XYZ file of C-alpha atoms in Angstrom:
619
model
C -1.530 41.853 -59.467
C -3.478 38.848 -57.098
C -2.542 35.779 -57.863
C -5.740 33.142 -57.044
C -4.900 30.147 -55.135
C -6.897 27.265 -56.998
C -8.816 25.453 -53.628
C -8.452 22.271 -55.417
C -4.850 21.940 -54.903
C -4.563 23.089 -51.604
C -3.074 20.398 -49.282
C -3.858 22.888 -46.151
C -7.409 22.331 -44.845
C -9.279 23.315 -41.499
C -10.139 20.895 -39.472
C -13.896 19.944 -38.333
C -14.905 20.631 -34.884
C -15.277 16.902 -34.231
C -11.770 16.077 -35.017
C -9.857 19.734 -33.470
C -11.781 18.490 -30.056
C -10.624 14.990 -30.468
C -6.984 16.529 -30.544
C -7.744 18.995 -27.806
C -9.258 16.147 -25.423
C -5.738 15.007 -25.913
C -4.302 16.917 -23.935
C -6.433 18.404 -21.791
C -8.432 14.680 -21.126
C -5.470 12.069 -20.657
C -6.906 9.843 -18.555
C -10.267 9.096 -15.932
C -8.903 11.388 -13.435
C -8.938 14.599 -15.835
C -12.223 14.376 -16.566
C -12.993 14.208 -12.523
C -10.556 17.168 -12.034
C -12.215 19.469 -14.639
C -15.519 18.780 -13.651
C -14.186 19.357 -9.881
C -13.132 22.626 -10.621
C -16.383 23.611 -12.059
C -18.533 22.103 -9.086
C -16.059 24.364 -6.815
C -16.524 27.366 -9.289
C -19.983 27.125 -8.938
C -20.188 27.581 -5.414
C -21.170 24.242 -3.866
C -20.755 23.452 -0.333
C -21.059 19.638 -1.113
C -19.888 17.698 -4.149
C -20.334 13.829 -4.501
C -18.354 11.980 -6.836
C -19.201 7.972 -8.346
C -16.940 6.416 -9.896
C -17.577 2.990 -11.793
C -14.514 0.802 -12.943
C -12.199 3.106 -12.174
C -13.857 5.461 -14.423
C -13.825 3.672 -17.402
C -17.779 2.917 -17.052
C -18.927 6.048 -15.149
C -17.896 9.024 -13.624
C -20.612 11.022 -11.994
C -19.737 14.848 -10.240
C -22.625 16.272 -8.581
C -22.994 19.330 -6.528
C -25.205 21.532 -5.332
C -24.293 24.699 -6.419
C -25.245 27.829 -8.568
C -26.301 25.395 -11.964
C -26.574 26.755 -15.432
C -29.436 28.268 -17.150
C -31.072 26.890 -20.024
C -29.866 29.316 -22.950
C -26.156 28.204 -21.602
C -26.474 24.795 -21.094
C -25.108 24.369 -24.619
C -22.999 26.716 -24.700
C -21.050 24.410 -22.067
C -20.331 22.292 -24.273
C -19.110 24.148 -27.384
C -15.040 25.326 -28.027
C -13.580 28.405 -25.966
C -17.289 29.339 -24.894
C -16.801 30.505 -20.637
C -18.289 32.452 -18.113
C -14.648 33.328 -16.453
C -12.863 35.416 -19.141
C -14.241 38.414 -20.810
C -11.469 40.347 -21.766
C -7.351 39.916 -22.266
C -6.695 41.246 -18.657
C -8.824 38.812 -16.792
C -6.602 36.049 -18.095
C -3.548 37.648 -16.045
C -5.588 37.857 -12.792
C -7.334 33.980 -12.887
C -9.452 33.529 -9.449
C -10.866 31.122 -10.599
C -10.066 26.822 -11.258
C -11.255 26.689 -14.502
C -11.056 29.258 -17.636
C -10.330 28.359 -20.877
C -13.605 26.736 -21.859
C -11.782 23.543 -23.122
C -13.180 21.001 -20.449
C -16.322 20.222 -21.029
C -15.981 20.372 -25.086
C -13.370 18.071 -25.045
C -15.132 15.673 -22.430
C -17.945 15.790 -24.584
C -16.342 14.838 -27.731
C -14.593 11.603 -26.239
C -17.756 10.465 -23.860
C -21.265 9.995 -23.603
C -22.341 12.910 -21.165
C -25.389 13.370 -19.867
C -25.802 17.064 -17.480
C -28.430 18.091 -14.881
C -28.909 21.054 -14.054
C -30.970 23.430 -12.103
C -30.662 27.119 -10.647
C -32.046 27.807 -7.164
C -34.361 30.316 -8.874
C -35.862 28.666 -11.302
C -39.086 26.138 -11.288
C -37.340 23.694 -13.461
C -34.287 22.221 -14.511
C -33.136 20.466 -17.787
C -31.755 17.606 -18.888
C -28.702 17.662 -21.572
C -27.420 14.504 -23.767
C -24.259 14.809 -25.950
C -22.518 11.988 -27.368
C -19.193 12.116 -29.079
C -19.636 16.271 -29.569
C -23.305 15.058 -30.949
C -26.382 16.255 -29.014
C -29.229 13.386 -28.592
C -31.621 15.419 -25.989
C -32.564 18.629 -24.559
C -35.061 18.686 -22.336
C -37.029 19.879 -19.306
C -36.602 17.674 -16.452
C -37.189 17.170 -12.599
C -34.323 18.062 -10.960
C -32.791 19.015 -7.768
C -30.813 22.358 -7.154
C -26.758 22.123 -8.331
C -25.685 20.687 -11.573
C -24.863 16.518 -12.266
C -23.063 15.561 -15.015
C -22.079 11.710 -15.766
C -19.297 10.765 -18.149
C -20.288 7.105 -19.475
C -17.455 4.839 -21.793
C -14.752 7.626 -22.109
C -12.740 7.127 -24.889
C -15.551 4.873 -26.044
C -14.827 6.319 -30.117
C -10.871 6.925 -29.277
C -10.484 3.076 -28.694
C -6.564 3.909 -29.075
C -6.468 6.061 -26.520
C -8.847 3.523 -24.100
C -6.406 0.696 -24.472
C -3.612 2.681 -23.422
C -5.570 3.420 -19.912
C -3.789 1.942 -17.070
C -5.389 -1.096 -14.804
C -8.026 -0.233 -12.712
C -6.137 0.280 -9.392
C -3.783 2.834 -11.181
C -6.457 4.753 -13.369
C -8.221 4.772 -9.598
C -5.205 5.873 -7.749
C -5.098 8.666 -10.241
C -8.949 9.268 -9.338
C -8.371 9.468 -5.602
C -5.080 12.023 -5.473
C -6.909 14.385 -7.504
C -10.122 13.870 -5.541
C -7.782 14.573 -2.314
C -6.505 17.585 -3.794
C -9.690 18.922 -3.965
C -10.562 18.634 -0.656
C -7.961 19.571 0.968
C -8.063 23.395 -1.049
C -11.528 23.146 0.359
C -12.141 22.117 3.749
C -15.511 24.383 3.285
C -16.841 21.919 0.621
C -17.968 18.553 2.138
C -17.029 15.809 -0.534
C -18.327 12.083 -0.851
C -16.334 9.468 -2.941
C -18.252 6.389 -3.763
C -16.553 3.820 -5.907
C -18.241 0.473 -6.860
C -20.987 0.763 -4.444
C -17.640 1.210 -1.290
C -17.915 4.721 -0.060
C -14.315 5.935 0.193
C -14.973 9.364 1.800
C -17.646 10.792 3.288
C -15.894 13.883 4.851
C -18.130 17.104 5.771
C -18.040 20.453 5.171
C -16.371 22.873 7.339
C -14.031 20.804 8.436
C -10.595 21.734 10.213
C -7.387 20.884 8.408
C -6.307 18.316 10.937
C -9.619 16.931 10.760
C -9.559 16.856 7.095
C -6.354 15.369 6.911
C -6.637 12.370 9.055
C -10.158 11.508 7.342
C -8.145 11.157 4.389
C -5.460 9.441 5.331
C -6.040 7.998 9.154
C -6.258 8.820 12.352
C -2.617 8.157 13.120
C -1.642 11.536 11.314
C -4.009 13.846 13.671
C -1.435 13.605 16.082
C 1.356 14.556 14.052
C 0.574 17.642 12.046
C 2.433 20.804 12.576
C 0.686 23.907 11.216
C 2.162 26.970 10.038
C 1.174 30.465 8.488
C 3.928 33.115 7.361
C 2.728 36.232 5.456
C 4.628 39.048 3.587
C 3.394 41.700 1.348
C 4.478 39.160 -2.029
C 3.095 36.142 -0.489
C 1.239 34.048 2.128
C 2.885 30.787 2.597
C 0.382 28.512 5.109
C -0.200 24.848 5.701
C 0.435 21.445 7.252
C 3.592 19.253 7.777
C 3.927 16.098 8.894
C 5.866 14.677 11.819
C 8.886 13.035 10.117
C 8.435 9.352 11.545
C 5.003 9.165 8.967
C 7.436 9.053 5.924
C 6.527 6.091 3.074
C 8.652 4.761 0.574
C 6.554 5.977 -2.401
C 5.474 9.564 -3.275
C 1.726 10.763 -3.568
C 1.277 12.409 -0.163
C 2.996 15.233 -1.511
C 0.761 18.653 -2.151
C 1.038 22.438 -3.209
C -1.264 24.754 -3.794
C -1.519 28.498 -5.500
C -4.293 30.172 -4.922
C -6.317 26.984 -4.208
C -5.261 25.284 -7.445
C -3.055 21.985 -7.100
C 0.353 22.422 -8.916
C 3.472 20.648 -9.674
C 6.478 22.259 -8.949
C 9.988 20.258 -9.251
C 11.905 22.972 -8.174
C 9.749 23.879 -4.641
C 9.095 20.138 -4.298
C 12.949 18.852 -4.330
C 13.240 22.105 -1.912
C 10.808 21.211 0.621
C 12.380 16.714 0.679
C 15.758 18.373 0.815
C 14.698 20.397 4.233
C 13.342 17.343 5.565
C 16.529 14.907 4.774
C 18.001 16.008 8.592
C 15.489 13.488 9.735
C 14.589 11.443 6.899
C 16.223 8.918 4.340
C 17.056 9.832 0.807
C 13.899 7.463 -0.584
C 11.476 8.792 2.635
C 8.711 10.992 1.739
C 6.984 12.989 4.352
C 3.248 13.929 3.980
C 3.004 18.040 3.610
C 0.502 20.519 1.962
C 1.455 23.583 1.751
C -0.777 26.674 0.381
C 1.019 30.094 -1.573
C -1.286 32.711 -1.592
C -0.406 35.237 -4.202
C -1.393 37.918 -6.444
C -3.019 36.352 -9.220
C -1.094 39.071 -11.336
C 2.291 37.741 -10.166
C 1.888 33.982 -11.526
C 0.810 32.704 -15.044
C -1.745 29.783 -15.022
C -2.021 29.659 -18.513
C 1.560 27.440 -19.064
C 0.183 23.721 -18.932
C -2.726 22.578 -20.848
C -4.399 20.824 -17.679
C -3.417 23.563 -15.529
C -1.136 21.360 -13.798
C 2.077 23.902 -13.333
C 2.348 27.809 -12.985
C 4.907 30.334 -13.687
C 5.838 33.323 -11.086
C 7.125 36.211 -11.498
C 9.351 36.243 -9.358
C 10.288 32.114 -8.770
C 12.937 32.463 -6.750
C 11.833 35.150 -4.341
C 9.495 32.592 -4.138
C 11.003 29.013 -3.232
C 13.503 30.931 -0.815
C 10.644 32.448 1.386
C 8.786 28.994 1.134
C 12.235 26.935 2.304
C 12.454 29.462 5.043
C 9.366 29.127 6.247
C 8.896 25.174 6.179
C 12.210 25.159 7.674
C 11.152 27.194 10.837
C 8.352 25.142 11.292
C 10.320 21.904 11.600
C 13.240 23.330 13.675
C 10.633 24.681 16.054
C 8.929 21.195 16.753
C 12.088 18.876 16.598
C 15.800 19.335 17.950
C 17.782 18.636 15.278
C 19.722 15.549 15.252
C 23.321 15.318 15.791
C 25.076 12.946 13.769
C 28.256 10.935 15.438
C 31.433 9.057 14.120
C 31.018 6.145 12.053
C 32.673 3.952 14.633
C 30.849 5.753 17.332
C 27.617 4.486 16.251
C 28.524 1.322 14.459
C 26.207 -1.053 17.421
C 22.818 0.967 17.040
C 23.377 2.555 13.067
C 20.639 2.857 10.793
C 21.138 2.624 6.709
C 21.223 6.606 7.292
C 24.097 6.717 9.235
C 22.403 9.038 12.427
C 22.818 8.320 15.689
C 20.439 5.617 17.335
C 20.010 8.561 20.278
C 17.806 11.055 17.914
C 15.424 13.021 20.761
C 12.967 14.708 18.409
C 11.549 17.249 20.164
C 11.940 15.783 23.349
C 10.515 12.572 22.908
C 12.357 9.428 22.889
C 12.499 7.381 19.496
C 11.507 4.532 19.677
C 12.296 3.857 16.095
C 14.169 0.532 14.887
C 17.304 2.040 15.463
C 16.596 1.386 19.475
C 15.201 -2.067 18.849
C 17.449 -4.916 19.999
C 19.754 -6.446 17.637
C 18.534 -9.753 16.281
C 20.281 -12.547 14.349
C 19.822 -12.387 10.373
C 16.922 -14.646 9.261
C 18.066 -16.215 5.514
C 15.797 -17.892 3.474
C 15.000 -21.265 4.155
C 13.675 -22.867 1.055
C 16.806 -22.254 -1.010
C 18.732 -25.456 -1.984
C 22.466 -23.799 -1.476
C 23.916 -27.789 0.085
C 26.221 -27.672 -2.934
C 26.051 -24.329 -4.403
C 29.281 -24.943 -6.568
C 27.417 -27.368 -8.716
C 24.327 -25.319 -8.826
C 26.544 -22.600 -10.736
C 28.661 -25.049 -12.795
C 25.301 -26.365 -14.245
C 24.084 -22.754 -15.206
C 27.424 -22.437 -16.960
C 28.429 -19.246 -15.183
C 32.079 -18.179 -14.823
C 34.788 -19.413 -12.990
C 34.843 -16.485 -10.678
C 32.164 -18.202 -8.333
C 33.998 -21.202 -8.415
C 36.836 -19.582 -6.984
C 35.040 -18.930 -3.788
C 34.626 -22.551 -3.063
C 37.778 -24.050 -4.311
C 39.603 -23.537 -1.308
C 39.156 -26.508 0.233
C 39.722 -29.193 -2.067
C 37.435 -31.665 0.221
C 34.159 -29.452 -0.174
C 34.168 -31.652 -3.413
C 33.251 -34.881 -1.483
C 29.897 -36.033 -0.830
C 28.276 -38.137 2.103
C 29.758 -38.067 4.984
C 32.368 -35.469 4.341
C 29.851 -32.951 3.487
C 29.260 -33.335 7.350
C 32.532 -33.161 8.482
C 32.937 -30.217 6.029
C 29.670 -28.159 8.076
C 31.306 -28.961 11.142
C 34.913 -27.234 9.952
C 32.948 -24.402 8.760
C 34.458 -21.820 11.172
C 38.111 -23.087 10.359
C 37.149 -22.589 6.696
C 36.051 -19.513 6.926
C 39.182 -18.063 8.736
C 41.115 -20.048 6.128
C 39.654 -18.311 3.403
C 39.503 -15.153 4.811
C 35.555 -13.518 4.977
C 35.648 -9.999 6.446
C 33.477 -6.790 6.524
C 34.359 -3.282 5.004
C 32.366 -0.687 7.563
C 29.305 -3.377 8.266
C 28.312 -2.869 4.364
C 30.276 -5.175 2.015
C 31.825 -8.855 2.332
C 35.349 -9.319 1.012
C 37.233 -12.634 0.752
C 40.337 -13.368 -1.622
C 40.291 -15.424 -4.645
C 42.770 -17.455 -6.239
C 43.511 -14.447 -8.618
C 42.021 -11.254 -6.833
C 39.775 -10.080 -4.320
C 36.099 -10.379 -4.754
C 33.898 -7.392 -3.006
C 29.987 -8.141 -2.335
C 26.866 -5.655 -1.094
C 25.607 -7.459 1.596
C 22.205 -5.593 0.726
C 22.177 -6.443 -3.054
C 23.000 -9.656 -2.331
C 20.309 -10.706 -0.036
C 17.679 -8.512 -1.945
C 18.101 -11.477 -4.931
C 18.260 -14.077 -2.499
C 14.802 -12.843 -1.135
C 13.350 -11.721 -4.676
C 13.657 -15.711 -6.095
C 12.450 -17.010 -3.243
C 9.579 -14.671 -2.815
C 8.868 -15.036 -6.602
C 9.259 -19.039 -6.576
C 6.240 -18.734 -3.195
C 3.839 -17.424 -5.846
C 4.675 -20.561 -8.039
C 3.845 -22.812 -5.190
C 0.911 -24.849 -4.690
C 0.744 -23.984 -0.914
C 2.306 -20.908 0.522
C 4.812 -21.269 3.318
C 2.542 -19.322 6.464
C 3.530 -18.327 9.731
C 0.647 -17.831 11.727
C -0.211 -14.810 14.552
C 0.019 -15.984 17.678
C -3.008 -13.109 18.022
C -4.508 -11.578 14.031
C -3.475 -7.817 13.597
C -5.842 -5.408 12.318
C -3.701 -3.130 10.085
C -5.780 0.470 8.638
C -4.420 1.976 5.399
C -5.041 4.600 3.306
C -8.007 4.625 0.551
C -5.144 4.266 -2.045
C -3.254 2.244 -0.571
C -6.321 -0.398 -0.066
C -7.065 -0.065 -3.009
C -3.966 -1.325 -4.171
C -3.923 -4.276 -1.433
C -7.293 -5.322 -3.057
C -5.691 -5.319 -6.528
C -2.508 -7.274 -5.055
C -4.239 -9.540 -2.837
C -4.116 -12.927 -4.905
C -0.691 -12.420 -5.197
C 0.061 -11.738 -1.541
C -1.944 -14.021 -0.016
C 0.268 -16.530 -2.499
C 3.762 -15.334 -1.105
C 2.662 -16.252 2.650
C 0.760 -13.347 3.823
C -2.488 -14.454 5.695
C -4.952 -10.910 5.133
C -8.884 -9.999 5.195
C -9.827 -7.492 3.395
C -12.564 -5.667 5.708
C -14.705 -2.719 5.584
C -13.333 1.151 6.166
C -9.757 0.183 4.558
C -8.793 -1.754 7.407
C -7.288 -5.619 6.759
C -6.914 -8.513 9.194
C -3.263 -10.529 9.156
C -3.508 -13.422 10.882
C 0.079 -14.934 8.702
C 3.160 -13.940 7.391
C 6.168 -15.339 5.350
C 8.187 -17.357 7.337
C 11.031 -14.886 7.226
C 9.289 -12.077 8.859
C 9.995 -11.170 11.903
C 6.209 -11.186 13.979
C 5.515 -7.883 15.083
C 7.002 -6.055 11.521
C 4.060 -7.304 9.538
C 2.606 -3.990 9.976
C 5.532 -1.742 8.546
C 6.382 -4.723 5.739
C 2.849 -4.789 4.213
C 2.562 -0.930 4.264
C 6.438 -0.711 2.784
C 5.998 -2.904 0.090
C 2.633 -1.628 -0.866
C 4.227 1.707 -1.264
C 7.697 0.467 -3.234
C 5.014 -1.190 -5.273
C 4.064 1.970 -6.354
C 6.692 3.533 -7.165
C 8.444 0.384 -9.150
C 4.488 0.501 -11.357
C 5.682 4.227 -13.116
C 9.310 3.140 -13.572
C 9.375 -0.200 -14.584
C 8.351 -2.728 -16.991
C 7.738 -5.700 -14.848
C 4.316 -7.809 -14.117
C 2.807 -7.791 -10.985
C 4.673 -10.767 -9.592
C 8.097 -9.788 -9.967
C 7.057 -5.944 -8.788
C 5.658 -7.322 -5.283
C 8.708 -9.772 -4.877
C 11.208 -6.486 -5.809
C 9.149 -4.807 -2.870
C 9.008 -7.550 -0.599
C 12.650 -7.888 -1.042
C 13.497 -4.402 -0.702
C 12.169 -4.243 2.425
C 13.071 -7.730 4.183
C 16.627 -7.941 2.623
C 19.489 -7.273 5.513
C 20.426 -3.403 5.415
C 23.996 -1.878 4.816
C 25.301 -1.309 8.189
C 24.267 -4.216 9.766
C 27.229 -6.275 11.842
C 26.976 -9.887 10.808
C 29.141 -13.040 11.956
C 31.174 -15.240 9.968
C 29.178 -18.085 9.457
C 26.176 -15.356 8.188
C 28.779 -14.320 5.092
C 29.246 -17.665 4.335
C 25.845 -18.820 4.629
C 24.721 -15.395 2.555
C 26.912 -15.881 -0.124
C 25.861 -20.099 -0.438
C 22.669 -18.948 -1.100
C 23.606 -16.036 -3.703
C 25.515 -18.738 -5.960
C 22.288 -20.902 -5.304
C 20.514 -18.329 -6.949
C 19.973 -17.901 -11.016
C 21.238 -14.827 -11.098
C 23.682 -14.197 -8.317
C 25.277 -11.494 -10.484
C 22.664 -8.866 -10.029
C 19.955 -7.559 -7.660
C 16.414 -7.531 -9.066
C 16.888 -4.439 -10.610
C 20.169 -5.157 -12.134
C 22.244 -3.822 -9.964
C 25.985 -5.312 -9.397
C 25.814 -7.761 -5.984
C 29.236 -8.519 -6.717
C 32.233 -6.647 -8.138
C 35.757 -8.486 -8.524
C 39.250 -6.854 -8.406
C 42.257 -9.341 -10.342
C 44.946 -9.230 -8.521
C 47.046 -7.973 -11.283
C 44.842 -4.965 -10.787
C 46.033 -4.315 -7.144
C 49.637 -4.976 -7.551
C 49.530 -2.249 -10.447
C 48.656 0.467 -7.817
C 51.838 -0.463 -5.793
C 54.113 -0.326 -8.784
């Protein structure tokens, strides 16, 4: 016997098309730059040999992808736009051997239901094209229309019914940063395709088809990498591994120049990718990223591109095979072009040592460096603006512990004023031998206490002496400006001008003097007065890319984030030799500071051993 289910009280209902491609445009549609990507991959599908791509307010407004390939006919036009409906997958099978970018018929559904789209299309063949309107998964037009050969589609006021899911869209220079690394990922899978990126009116690329990789690369990113690629091509009967490397000394401090490819499709890949840095850590820091983009060719039947809803990872069959032919082969590559550099003693090296610990000798492939390691050693510049005359009352005032008093009760006449303050300065070196300042291996400052030994970073400890001051210079009314004896014109990446123009208020604010010119080039003509002139190039650059990576990780507003990178990149470095009168002077201004307790990003500048502590280990 059947029992009947009475409808009324079931709490289980299917949902409407309008709200199952809300969900789906969830993940598949996250932000601006997946609705460029999909309609990327269906420009390159299509056959085009030249895509152009507008973006208004970092997509937010507009994003327009037009190309000029096969188009769509009118009995499919839409048919684009409704659930699982493709061209690419006909039976179970064809989903195990995927040639192509896009598949699974989600894309342009799911744009659809969160935008107002409006597609162009047109087939070589035909006499006419048609114009398509869909907003929010509702069509408002079909309709013959003029149109050239290829297929346009612009996305206007994504999200613009999901206002949720709009206000939790980055700022424009992120959502745009997003924009631009999937644009680049494009184009270089496709040096065949020419590609044009236009953003507010600025024309960010205009790179043509059929061009080399080199080529491709440096109109990308500059012209200083076309000098500094190394190619390579391995092939076995699994798997093709082919592609560019970069010459170790164009490392940043942030990630994003990072790309792999399967079978033309841009993947993430923790495994290969902490393979690949590790390989290049003979020659590079632990926080150095090189540029590289390397292509697998495989078997489409030996990897899975059906794992990720935005097609952004892959599985292989056989992963491991995999990542230890690919480590072989980038590692052959680099060993060929450089010698490998051979690291000395501590002690032997201690003059010339870099934070890495190498040797300041490195001959990379024959060539000299000519790297900071060989530049000649220069005193430490300290901030200047920081009151530290009488940093013992500066603490006692913020209540802090009677540790940092300890450091400057030594002397029992640093408590007079006038002139014995003089006198005091003039004692200084007696003082310090007196109290005892010394070095541990060029990295830390010791000096006894009354009741233990107190232990400071040199590097942590400057890095929040430069942080407040650098974040009090965006407080002032008039920046403190060195200027160029002759302005420096300085070219950067599309991203990373971007980000300068985004940060340029704040910059110009901390004592940088920069124009912003055309082609993602800037003009310094100033520089905080703590700069050495001649590094304004490297500390611009550096901080732009620290920026970067503290905006994923961290919580902080713009201000603080620039004076963290600014810091992290001007602050003395562990292993560098300084005098007596530098401790002392570097630890006044730490207890000047509010927070002389902790680097920026609460880290320890000072750790403190009671002497109790020490005798206990001789007991």
């Amino acid at each position: 016997m059947t029992q009947e289910t009475d409808s009324s009280n079931s709490i289980i209902r299917q949902l409407p098309p309008e709200i199952s491609n809300k969900i789906a445009a969830g993940e598949v549609i996250q932000r601006p730059s997946s609705v460029v990507k999909e309609l990327l991959d269906n420009a390159i599908d299509a056959g085009a040999d030249h895509i152009k791509i507008v973006i208004q307010n970092a997509g937010r407004t507009l994003i327009q992808v037009i190309d000029n390939g096969s188009g769509i006919g009118k009995e499919d036009i839409p048919l684009c736009f409704e659930q699982h409906a493709t061209s690419k997958i006909q039976d179970m099978d064809d989903l195990f051997r995927v040639r192509t970018l896009g598949f699974r018929g989600e894309a342009m559904a799911s744009i659809a239901s969160v935008a107002q789209v409006t597609l162009k299309t047109k087939r070589p063949n035909d006499d006419i094209g048609y114009k398509y309107e869909i907003w929010g998964g509702e069509e408002k037009s079909f309709e013959p229309a003029a149109v050239e050969d290829g297929t346009s589609v612009s996305v206007r006021n994504l999200f613009f019914n999901v206002r949720a899911r709009r206000q939790f869209l980055k700022t424009d220079a992120t959502e745009f940063r997003h924009i631009l690394k999937t644009v680049q990922q494009a184009a270089l899978a496709n040096v065949d395709i020419g590609f044009e990126l236009i953003a507010d009116t600025d024309t960010i690329y205009d790179l043509p088809k059929d061009q080399s990789m080199k080529e491709r690369i440096s109109g990308m990113f500059g012209k200083s990498y076309k000098a500094s690629l190394i190619k390579f091509r391995e092939e076995t009967s699994y798997l093709t591994v082919h592609g560019i490397l970069a010459d170790p000394k164009l490392t940043k401090r942030s990630r994003g120049e990072q790309f792999i490819f399967v079978n033309g499709r841009p993947i993430q890949h923790r495994w290969l990718t902490h393979t690949i840095l590790s390989i290049y850590d003979t020659w590079t820091g632990e926080k150095d990223y090189p540029f590289y983009a390397i292509f697998l060719e495989v078997d489409p039947k030996q990897v899975d591109v059906n794992v990720h809803p935005a097609k952004e990872e892959v599985k292989f069959e056989d992963e491991r095979s995999m990542i230890k032919l690919t480590k072989s082969v980038v590692k052959k590559a680099l060993n060929e072009q450089f010698l490998v550099p051979d690291v000395t003693d501590r002690e032997q090296q201690k003059e010339g040592s870099s934070s890495r610990g190498f040797s300041s000798n490195f001959n990379f492939g024959g060539r000299k460096n000519t790297g900071s390691q060989q530049k000649k050693e220069k005193p430490v510049k300290f901030p200047s603006r920081i009151n530290f005359d009488r940093p013992e009352k500066s603490s006692q005032k913020r209540g802090q512990s009677d540790f940092s008093k300890q450091l400057y009760d030594f002397d029992d006449q640093s408590k007079k004023r006038g002139a014995e303050q003089e006198a005091e300065q003039s004692n200084r070196p007696q003082r310090m031998r007196d109290r005892g300042f010394w070095q541990l291996h060029d990295c830390y400052i010791l000096t006894q206490t009354r009741s233990g030994l107190c232990m400071i970073d040199q590097h942590a400890a400057h890095k929040r002496i430069v942080y407040e001051k650098a974040l009090s210079a965006t407080e002032a009314a008039i920046p403190s400006t060195q200027q160029l004896l002759f302005a420096q014109t300085v070219e950067f990446s599309a991203s990373e001008f971007s980000l300068l123009e985004e940060l340029h208020p704040i910059i110009q604010r901390m004592g940088f003097n920069v124009q912003l010119m055309s082609g993602n080039t800037a003009m310094v003509s100033g520089v905080p007065a703590d700069i050495d002139v001649g590094d304004e190039h490297s500390v611009l650059k550096s901080m732009l890319h620290q920026y970067k990576e503290l905006d994923g990780k961290f919580d902080f507003d713009e201000r603080r984030k620039l004076a963290i990178a600014f810091a992290s990149k001007t602050a003395i470095q562990k292993g560098k030799k300084l005098t007596d009168l530098e401790m002392e002077n570097l630890l006044d201004q730490l207890f000047a500071c509010e927070e002389p307790y902790k680097d920026p990003l609460n880290k320890a500048t000072i750790e403190y051993i009671p002497l109790e502590d020490i005798e206990a280990r001789f007991r």
